[in-house]
Coordinates of C-alpha atoms in Angstrom, one line a residue:
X26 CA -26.6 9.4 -40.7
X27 CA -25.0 11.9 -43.6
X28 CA -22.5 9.4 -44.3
X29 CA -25.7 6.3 -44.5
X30 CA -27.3 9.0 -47.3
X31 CA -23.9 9.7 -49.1
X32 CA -23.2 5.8 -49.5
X33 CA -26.1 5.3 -50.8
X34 CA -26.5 7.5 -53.1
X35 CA -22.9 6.3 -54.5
X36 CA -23.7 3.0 -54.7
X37 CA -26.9 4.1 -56.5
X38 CA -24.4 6.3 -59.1
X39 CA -22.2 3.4 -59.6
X40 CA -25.1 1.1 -60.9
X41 CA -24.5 0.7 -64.9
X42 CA -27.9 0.5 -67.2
X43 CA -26.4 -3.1 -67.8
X44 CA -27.3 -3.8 -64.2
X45 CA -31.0 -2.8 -64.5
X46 CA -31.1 -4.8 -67.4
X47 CA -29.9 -8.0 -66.0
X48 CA -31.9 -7.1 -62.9
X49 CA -35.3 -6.9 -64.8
X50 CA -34.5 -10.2 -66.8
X51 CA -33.5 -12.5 -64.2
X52 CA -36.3 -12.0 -62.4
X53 CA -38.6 -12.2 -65.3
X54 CA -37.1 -15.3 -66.1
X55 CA -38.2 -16.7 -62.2
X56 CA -41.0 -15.2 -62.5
X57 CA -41.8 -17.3 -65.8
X58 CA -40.4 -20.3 -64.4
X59 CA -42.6 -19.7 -61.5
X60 CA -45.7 -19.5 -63.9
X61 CA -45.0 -22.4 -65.9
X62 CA -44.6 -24.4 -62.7
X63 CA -48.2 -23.2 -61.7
X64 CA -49.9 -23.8 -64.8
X65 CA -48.0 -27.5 -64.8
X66 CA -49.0 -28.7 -61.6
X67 CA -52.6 -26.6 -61.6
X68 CA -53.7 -28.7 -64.6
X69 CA -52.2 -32.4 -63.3
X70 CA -53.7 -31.8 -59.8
X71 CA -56.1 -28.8 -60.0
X72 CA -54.8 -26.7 -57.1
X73 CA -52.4 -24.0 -57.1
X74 CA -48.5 -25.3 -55.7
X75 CA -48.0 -22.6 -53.5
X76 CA -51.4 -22.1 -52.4
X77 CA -51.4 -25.6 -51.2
X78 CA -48.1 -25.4 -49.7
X79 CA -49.4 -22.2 -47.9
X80 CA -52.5 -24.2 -46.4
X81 CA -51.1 -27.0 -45.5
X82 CA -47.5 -26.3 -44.1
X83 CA -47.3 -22.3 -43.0
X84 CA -51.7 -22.2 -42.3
X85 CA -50.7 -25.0 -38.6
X86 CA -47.4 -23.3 -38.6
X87 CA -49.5 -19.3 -37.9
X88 CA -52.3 -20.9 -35.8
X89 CA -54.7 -21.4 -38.4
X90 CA -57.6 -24.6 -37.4
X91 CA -58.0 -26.9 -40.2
X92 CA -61.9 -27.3 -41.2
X93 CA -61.7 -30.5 -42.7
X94 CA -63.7 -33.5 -41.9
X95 CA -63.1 -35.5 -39.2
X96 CA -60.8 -38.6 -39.2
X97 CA -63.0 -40.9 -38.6
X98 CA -65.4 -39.6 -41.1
X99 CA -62.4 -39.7 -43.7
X100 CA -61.7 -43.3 -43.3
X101 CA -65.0 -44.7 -43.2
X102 CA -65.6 -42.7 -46.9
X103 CA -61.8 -44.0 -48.2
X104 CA -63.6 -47.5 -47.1
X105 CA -66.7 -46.8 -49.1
X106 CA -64.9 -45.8 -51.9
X107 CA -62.0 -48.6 -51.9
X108 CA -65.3 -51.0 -52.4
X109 CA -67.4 -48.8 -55.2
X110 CA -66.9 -50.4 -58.2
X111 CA -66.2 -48.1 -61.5
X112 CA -69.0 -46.3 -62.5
X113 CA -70.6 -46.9 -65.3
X114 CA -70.7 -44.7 -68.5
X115 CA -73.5 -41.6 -68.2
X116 CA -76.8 -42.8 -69.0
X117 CA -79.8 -41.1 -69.9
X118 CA -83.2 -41.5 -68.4
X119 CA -86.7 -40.3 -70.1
X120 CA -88.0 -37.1 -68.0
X121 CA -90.8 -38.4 -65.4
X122 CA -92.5 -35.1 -66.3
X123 CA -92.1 -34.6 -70.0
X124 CA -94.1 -31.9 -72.0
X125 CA -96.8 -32.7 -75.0
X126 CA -95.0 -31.9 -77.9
X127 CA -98.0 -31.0 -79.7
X128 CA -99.8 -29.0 -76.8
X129 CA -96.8 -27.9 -75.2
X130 CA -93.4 -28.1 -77.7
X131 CA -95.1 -27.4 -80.8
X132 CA -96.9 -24.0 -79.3
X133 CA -93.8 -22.8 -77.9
X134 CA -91.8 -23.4 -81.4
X135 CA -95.1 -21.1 -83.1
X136 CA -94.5 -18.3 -80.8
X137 CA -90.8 -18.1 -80.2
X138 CA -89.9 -20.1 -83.6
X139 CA -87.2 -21.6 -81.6
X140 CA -86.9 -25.5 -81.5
X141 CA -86.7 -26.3 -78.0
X142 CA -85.9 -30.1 -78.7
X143 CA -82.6 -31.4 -80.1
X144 CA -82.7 -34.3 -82.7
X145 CA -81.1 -36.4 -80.4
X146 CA -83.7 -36.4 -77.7
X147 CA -86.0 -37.1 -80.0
X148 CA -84.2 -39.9 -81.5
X149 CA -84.4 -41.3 -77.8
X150 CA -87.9 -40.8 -77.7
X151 CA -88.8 -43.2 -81.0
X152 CA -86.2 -45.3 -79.6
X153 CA -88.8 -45.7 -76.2
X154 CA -91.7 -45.9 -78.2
X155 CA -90.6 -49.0 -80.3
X156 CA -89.6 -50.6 -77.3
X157 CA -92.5 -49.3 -75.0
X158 CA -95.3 -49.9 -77.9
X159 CA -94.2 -52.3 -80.3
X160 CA -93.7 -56.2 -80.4
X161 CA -92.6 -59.1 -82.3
X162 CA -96.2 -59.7 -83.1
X163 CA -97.5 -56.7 -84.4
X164 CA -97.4 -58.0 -87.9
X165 CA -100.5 -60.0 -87.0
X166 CA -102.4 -57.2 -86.9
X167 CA -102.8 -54.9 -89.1
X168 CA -103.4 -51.9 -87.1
X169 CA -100.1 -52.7 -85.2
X170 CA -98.2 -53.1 -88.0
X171 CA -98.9 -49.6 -89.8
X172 CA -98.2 -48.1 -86.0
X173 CA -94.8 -50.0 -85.6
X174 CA -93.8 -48.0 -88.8
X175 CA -95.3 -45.2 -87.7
X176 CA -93.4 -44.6 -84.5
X177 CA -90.2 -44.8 -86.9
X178 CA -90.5 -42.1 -89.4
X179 CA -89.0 -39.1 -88.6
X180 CA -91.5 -36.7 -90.0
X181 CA -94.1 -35.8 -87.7
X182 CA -97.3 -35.3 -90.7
X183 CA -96.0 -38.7 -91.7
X184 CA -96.2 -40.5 -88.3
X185 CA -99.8 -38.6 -87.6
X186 CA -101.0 -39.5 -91.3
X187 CA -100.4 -43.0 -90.3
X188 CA -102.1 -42.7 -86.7
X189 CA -105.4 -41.6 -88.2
X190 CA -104.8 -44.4 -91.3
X191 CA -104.6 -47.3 -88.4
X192 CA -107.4 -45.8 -86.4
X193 CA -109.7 -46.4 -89.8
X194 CA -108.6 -50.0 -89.5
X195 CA -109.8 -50.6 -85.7
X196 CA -109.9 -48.6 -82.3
X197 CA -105.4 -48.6 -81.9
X198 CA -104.4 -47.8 -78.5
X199 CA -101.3 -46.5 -79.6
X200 CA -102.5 -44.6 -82.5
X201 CA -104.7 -42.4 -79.9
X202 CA -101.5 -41.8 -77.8
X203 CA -99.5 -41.0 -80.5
X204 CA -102.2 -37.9 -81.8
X205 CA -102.9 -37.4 -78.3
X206 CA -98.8 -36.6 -78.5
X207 CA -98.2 -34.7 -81.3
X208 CA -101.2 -33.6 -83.1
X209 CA -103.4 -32.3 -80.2
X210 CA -103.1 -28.3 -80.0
X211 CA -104.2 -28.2 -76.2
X212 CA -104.7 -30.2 -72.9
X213 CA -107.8 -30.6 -73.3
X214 CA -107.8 -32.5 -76.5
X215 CA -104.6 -34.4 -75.6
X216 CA -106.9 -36.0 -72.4
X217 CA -109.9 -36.6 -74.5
X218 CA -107.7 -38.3 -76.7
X219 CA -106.1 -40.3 -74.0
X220 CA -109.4 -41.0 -73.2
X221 CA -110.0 -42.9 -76.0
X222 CA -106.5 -45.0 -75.7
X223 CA -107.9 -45.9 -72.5
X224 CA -110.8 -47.6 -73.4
X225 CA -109.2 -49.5 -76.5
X226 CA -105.7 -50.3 -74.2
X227 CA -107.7 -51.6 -71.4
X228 CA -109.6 -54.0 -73.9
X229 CA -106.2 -55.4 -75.3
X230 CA -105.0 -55.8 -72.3
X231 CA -107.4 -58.0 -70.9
X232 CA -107.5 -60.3 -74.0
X233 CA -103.7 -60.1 -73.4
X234 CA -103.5 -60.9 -69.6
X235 CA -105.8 -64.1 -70.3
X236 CA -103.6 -65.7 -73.0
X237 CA -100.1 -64.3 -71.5
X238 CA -99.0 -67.9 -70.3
X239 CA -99.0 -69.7 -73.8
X240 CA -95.8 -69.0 -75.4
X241 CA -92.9 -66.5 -75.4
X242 CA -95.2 -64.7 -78.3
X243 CA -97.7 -63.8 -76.0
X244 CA -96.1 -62.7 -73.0
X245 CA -94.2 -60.2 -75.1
X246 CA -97.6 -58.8 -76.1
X247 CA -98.9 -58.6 -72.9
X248 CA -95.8 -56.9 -71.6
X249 CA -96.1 -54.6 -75.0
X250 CA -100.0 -53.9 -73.9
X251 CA -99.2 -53.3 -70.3
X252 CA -96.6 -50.9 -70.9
X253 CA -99.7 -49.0 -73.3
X254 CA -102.2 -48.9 -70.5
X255 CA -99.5 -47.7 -67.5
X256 CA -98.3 -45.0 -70.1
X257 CA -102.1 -43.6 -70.8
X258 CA -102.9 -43.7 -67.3
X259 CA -99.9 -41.7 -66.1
X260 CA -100.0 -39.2 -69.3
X261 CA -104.2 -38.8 -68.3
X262 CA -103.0 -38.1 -64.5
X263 CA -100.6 -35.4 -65.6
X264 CA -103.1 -34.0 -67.9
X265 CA -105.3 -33.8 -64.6
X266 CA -102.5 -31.9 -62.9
X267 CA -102.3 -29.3 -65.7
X268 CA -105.7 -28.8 -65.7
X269 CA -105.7 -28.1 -62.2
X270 CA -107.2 -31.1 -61.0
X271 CA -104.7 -32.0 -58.4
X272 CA -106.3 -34.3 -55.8
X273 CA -107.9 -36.6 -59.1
X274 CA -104.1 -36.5 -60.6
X275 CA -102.8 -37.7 -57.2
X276 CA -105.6 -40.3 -56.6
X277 CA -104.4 -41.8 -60.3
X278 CA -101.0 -41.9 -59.6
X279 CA -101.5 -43.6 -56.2
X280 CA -103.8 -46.0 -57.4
X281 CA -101.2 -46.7 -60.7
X282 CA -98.5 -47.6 -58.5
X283 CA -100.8 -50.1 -56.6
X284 CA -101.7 -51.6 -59.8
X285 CA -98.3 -51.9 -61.4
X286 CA -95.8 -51.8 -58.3
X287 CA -92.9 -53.5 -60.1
X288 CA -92.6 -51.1 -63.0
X289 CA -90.6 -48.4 -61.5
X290 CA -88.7 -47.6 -65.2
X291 CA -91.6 -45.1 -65.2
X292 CA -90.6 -43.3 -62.0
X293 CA -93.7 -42.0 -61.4
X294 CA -93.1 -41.1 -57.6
X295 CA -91.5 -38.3 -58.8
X296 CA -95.2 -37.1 -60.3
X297 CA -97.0 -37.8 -57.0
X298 CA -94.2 -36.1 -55.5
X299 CA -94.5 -32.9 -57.7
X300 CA -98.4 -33.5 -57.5
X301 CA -98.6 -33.5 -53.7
X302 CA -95.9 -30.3 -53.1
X303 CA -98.6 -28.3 -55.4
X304 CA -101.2 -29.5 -52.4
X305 CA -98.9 -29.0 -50.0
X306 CA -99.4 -32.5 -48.4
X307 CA -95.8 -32.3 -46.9
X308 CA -96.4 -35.2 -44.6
X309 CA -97.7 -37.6 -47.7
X310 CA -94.5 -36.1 -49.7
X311 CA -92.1 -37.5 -46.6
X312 CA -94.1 -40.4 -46.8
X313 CA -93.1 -41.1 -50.4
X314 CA -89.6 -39.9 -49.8
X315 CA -89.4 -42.4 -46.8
X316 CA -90.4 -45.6 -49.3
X317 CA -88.2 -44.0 -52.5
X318 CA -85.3 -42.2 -50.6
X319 CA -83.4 -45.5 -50.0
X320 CA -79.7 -46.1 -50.2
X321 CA -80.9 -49.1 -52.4
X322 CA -82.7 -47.1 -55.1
X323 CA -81.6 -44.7 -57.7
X324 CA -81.3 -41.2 -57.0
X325 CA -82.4 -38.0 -58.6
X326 CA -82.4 -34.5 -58.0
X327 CA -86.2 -34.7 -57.5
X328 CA -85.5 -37.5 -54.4
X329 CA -82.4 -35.1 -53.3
X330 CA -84.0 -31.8 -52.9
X331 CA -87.3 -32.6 -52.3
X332 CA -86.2 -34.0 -49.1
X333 CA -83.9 -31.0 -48.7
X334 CA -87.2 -28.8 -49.1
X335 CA -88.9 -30.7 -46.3
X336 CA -86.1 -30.3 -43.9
X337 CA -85.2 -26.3 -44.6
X338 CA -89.6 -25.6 -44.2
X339 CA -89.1 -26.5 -40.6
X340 CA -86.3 -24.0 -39.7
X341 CA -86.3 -21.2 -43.0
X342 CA -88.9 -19.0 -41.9
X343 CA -86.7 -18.2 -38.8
X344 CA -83.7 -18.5 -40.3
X345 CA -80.9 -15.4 -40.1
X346 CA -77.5 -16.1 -41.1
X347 CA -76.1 -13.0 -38.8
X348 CA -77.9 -14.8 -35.8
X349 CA -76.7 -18.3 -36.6
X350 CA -73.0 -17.4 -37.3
X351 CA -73.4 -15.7 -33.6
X352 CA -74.7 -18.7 -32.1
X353 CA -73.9 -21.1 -34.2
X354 CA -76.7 -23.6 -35.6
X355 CA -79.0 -26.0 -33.8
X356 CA -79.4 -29.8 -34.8
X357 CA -82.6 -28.6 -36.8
X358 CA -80.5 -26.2 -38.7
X359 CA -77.9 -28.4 -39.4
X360 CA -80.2 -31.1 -40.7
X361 CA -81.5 -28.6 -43.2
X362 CA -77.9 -27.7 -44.4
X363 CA -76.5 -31.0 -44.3
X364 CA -79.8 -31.6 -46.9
X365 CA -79.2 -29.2 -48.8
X366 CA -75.3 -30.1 -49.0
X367 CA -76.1 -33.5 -50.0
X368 CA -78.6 -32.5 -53.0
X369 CA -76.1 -30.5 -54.3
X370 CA -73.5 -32.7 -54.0
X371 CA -76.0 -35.2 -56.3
X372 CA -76.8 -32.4 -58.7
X373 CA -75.1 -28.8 -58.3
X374 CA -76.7 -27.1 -61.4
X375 CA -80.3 -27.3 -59.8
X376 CA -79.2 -23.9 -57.3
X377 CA -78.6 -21.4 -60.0
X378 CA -82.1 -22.4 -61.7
X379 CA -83.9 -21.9 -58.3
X380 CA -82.3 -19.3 -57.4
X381 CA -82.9 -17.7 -61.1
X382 CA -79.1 -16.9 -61.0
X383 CA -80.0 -18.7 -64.9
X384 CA -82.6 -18.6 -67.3
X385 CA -84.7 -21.6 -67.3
X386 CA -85.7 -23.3 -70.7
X387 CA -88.5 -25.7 -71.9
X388 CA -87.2 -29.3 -69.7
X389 CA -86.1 -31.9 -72.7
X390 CA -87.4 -35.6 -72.9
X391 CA -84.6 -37.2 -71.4
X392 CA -82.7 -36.3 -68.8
X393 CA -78.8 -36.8 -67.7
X394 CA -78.8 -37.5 -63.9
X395 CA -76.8 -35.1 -62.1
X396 CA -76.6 -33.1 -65.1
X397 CA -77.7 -30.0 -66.3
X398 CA -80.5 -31.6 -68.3
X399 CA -82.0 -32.7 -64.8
X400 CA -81.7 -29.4 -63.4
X401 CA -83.5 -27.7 -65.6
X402 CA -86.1 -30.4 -65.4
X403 CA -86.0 -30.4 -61.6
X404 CA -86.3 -26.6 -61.4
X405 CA -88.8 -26.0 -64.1
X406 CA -91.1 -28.0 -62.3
X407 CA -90.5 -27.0 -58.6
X408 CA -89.1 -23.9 -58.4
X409 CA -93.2 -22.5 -57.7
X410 CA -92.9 -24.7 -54.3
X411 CA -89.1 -23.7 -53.4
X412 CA -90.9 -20.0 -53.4
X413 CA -93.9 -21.3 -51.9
X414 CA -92.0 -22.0 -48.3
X415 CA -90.9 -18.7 -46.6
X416 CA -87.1 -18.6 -46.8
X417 CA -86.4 -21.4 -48.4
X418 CA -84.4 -20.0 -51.0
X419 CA -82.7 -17.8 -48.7
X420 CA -81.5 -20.9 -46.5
X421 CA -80.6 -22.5 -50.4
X422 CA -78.7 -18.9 -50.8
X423 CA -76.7 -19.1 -47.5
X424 CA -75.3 -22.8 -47.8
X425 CA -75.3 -24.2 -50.9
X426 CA -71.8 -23.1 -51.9
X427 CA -70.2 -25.1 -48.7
X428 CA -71.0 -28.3 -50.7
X429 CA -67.6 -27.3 -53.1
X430 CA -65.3 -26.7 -49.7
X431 CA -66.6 -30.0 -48.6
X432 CA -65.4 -31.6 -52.0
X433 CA -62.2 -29.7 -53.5
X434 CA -62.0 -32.7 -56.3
X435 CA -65.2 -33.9 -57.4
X436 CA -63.7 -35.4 -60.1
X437 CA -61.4 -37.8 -57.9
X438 CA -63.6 -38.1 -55.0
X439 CA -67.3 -38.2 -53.4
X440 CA -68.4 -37.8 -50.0
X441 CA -71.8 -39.2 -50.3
X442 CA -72.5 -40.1 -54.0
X443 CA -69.8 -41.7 -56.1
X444 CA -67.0 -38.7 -57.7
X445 CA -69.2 -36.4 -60.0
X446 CA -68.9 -38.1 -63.9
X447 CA -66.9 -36.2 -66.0
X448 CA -69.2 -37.2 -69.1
X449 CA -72.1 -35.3 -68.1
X450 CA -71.2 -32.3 -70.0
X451 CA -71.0 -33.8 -73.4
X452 CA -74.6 -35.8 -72.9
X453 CA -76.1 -32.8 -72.2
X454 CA -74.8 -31.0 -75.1
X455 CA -76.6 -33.6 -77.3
X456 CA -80.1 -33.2 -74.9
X457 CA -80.0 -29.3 -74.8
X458 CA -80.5 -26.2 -77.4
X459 CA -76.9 -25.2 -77.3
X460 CA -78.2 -22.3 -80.2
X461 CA -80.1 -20.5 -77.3
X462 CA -78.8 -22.2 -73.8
X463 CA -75.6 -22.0 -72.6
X464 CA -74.7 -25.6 -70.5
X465 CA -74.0 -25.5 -67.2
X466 CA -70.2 -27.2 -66.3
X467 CA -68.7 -28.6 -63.3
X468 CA -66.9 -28.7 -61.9
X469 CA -65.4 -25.7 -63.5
X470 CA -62.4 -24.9 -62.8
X471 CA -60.9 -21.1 -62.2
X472 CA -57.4 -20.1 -61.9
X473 CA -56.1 -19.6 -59.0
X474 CA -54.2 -16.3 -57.8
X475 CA -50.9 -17.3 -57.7
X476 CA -50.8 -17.9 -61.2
X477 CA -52.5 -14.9 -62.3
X478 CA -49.9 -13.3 -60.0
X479 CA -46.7 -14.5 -61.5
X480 CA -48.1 -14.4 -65.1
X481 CA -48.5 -10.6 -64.1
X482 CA -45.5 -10.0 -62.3
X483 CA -43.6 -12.1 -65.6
X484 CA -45.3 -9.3 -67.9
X485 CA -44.0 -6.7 -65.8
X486 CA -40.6 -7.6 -65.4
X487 CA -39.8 -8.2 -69.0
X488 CA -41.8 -5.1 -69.9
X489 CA -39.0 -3.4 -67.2
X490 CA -36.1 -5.9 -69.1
X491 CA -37.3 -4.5 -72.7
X492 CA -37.3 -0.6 -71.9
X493 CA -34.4 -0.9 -69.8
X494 CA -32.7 -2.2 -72.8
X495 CA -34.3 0.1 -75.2
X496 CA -33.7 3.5 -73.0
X497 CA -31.0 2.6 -70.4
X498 CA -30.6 6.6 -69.6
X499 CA -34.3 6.9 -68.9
X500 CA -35.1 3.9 -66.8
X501 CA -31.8 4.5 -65.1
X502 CA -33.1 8.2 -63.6
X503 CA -36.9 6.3 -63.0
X504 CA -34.9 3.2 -60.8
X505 CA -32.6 6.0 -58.7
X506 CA -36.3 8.0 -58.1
X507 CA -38.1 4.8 -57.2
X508 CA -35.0 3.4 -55.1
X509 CA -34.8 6.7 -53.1
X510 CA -38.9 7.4 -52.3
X511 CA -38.6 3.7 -51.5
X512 CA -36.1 4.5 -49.0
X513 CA -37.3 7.8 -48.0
X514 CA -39.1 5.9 -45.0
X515 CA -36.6 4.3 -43.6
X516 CA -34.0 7.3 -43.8
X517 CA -36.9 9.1 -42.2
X518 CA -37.0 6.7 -39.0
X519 CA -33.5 6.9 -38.9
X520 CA -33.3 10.8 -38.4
X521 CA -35.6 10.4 -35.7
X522 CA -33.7 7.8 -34.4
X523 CA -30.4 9.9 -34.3
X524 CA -32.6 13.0 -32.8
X525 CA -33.6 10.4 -30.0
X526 CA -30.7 8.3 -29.2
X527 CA -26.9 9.6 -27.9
X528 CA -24.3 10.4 -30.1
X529 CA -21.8 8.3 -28.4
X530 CA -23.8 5.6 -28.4
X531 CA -25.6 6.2 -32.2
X532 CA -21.5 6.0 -33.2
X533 CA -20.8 2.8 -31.5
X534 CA -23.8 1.3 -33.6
X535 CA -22.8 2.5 -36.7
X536 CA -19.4 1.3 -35.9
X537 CA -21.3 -2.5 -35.6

């Protein structure tokens, strides 16, 4: 044992600073080759090298079960996907459930003098009114034609000085909606005001309807005056909802939908839908989502986790995620999850807003599907009903983070929407008040320990290789210390090895 401790404490002696030196460099040079390795294949495919390695080779190798989806599962999604097409560049869709700017933008701008509406989003708005109010024959008359260059200015006194200036000519439909808009301080006088459009759209339009067959000029206006009368019907049943007036708001919106089933550009489901959660008339709102929740039909968050609402109320109130990691979840259970894993798959900003892990802000004009834009439109609208069923937001607290281990690459792949766009983020820079609201990203991506590992064992091991160099007496006396308490374990086992075992037979070891 005596001569173990006396060899190596020689061969400790005979080590030359030079040795510690190159010691501490080589492996900080690994250790930076190591990194830059990392980093290179982290940002080509987004993983970590050796974490993957780890997972998929050594994880089978130590017993470890592999939670990924099922084969078959697998191959009939690499089928779906092998016949998507591209998809198409991000597109940007007018809020179902957009404030008054007057009653509702403008009074929030005089209190918090904040602008909560970006020049862009409104630049899409005059773009919807032109094509929503105006038409080729405007110019006939007159009131028309002051309105069609109202509804391009840019200044707001200028666009309402030219409302009430066409209103002096005759009773304008669109003049009334667009003070009803923007110059009206409260509800109140937005729906009297709407009022008024109602009666002068609905005359328009019948003169329209009757003369719609004569020429190309004709239909355009009729198409021009029935766009006016669905959009004063639908802003007069939302004005009914504010006002508390539920049942008459939903009664409107059913009966508009009736009237004008082919124009669904106005998605105005998605205001019966809000409308009938505030009544709580769950079986009407599964009725809705049965007709509009169709593999055929666009999606929105509002489709997504509505029906992901309906399906956590039946299980959330009894919901304990101690009891079901015990016994594991029943089919009702996993229906709700699987909801809720699919509604964030479609839009994964909306869980921070309900869960108020974020600040909301005032919801913008137009929205980005799947974006951030349309979670904050989503949640400032329907976070009231999230917290109006018991445990719903606990269920939405438990699960929704599985959705990310279900799709590592969102970027590359779906599993039940196409592969998350990568262009959402700069749309909804453009919609939102970046001054005051910080846009929500993802997939955003966080490095992974192995490289924060080797970038910190490369610092340390060419901080070593520099005061090694520096003060080779020094570092020399810190390496014997740290070599021998290192060892101090080992020669401890080995005395009480010797104290157990023969000496004849310790000797014949020793001798191996």
């Amino acid at each position: 044992m005596f001569g173990t401790e006396s060899s190596l404490s020689m061969f400790l002696n005979t080590l030359t600073p030079k040795f510690y030196v190159a010691l501490t460099g080589t492996s900080s040079l690994i250790s930076g080759l190591i990194l830059i390795f990392e980093w290179w294949y982290f940002r080509k495919y987004g993983t970590s090298f050796i974490e993957q390695v780890s997972v998929s080779h050594l994880r089978p190798l130590l017993g470890g079960v592999d939670n990924s989806s099922p084969s078959n599962s697998s191959t009939s999604n690499g089928d779906t996907d092998s016949s998507r097409q591209n998809v198409s560049e991000c597109k940007v869709w007018r809020n179902p459930l957009n404030l008054f700017r007057g009653a509702e933008y403008n009074r929030y701008t005089w209190v918090t003098g904040r602008e909560p509406l970006t020049y862009y989003d409104m630049n899409l708005s005059a773009q919807d009114h032109q094509t929503f109010f105006t038409c080729d024959s405007d110019h006939l008359r007159p009131a028309d034609a002051i309105m069609q260059k109202a509804w391009r200015e840019r200044n707001p006194q200028a666009r309402i000085s030219a409302a009430h200036e066409a209103l002096v000519l005759e009773d304008c439909a669109t003049a009334y909606i667009l003070l009803a808009e923007e110059e009206a301080t409260t509800i109140v006088e937005a729906e009297k005001l709407f009022k008024q459009a109602l009666k002068a759209g609905e005359v328009c339009y019948r003169r329209s309807q009757q003369v719609q067959h004569h020429g190309a000029q004709h239909e355009a206006q009729h198409r021009r005056d029935t766009n006016v009368l669905v959009y004063i019907k639908r802003r007069l049943a939302m004005c009914s909802r504010k006002l508390g007036r539920t049942r008459e708001a939903v009664k409107m919106m059913r009966d508009l939908m009736k009237e004008f089933p082919l124009l669904s550009m106005f998605n105005i489901h998605e205001n019966l839908l809000e409308s009938l959660l505030e009544l709580q008339a769950y079986a009407d709102v599964q009725a809705v989502l049965a007709k509009y929740d169709d593999i055929s039909l666009p999606k929105s968050a509002t489709i997504c986790y509505t029906a992901a609402l309906l399906k956590a109320r039946a299980v959330s109130d009894k919901f304990s995620p101690e009891a079901a990691s015990r016994r594991g979840l029943n089919t009702a259970e996993m229906n709700a999850v699987e909801a809720i894993h699919r509604a964030v798959e479609f839009n994964p900003h909306v869980p921070k807003y309900l869960l108020e892990m974020k600040s909301l802000i005032l919801p913008p004009e137009h929205v980005l599907k799947r974006g951030d834009s349309e979670a904050i439109a989503y949640a400032f609208f329907h976070l009231q009903h999230w917290k109006r069923v018991e445990g719903a937001l606990n269920l939405l607290h438990c699960t929704w983070e599985g959705t990310f281990r279900m799709i590592p690459y969102p970027l590359e792949k779906g599993h039940l929407f196409y592969p998350y766009p990568i262009c959402t983020e700069t749309a909804d820079r453009e919609l939102l008040p970046t001054v005051f609201h910080e846009v929500s990203v993802y997939p955003k991506k966080e490095l992974p320990f192995f490289i924060l590992f080797t970038a910190g064992l490369c610092s340390f091991t060419a901080m070593l290789a520099l005061l090694t160099h520096q003060f080779p007496e020094l570092m020399g006396v810190f390496a014997k210390a740290f070599l021998s308490t290192l060892f101090a374990p080992l020669n401890f086992i080995m005395e009480k090895v010797e104290s157990i075992l023969p000496s004849s037979l310790w000797h014949q070891l020793t001798r191996i």
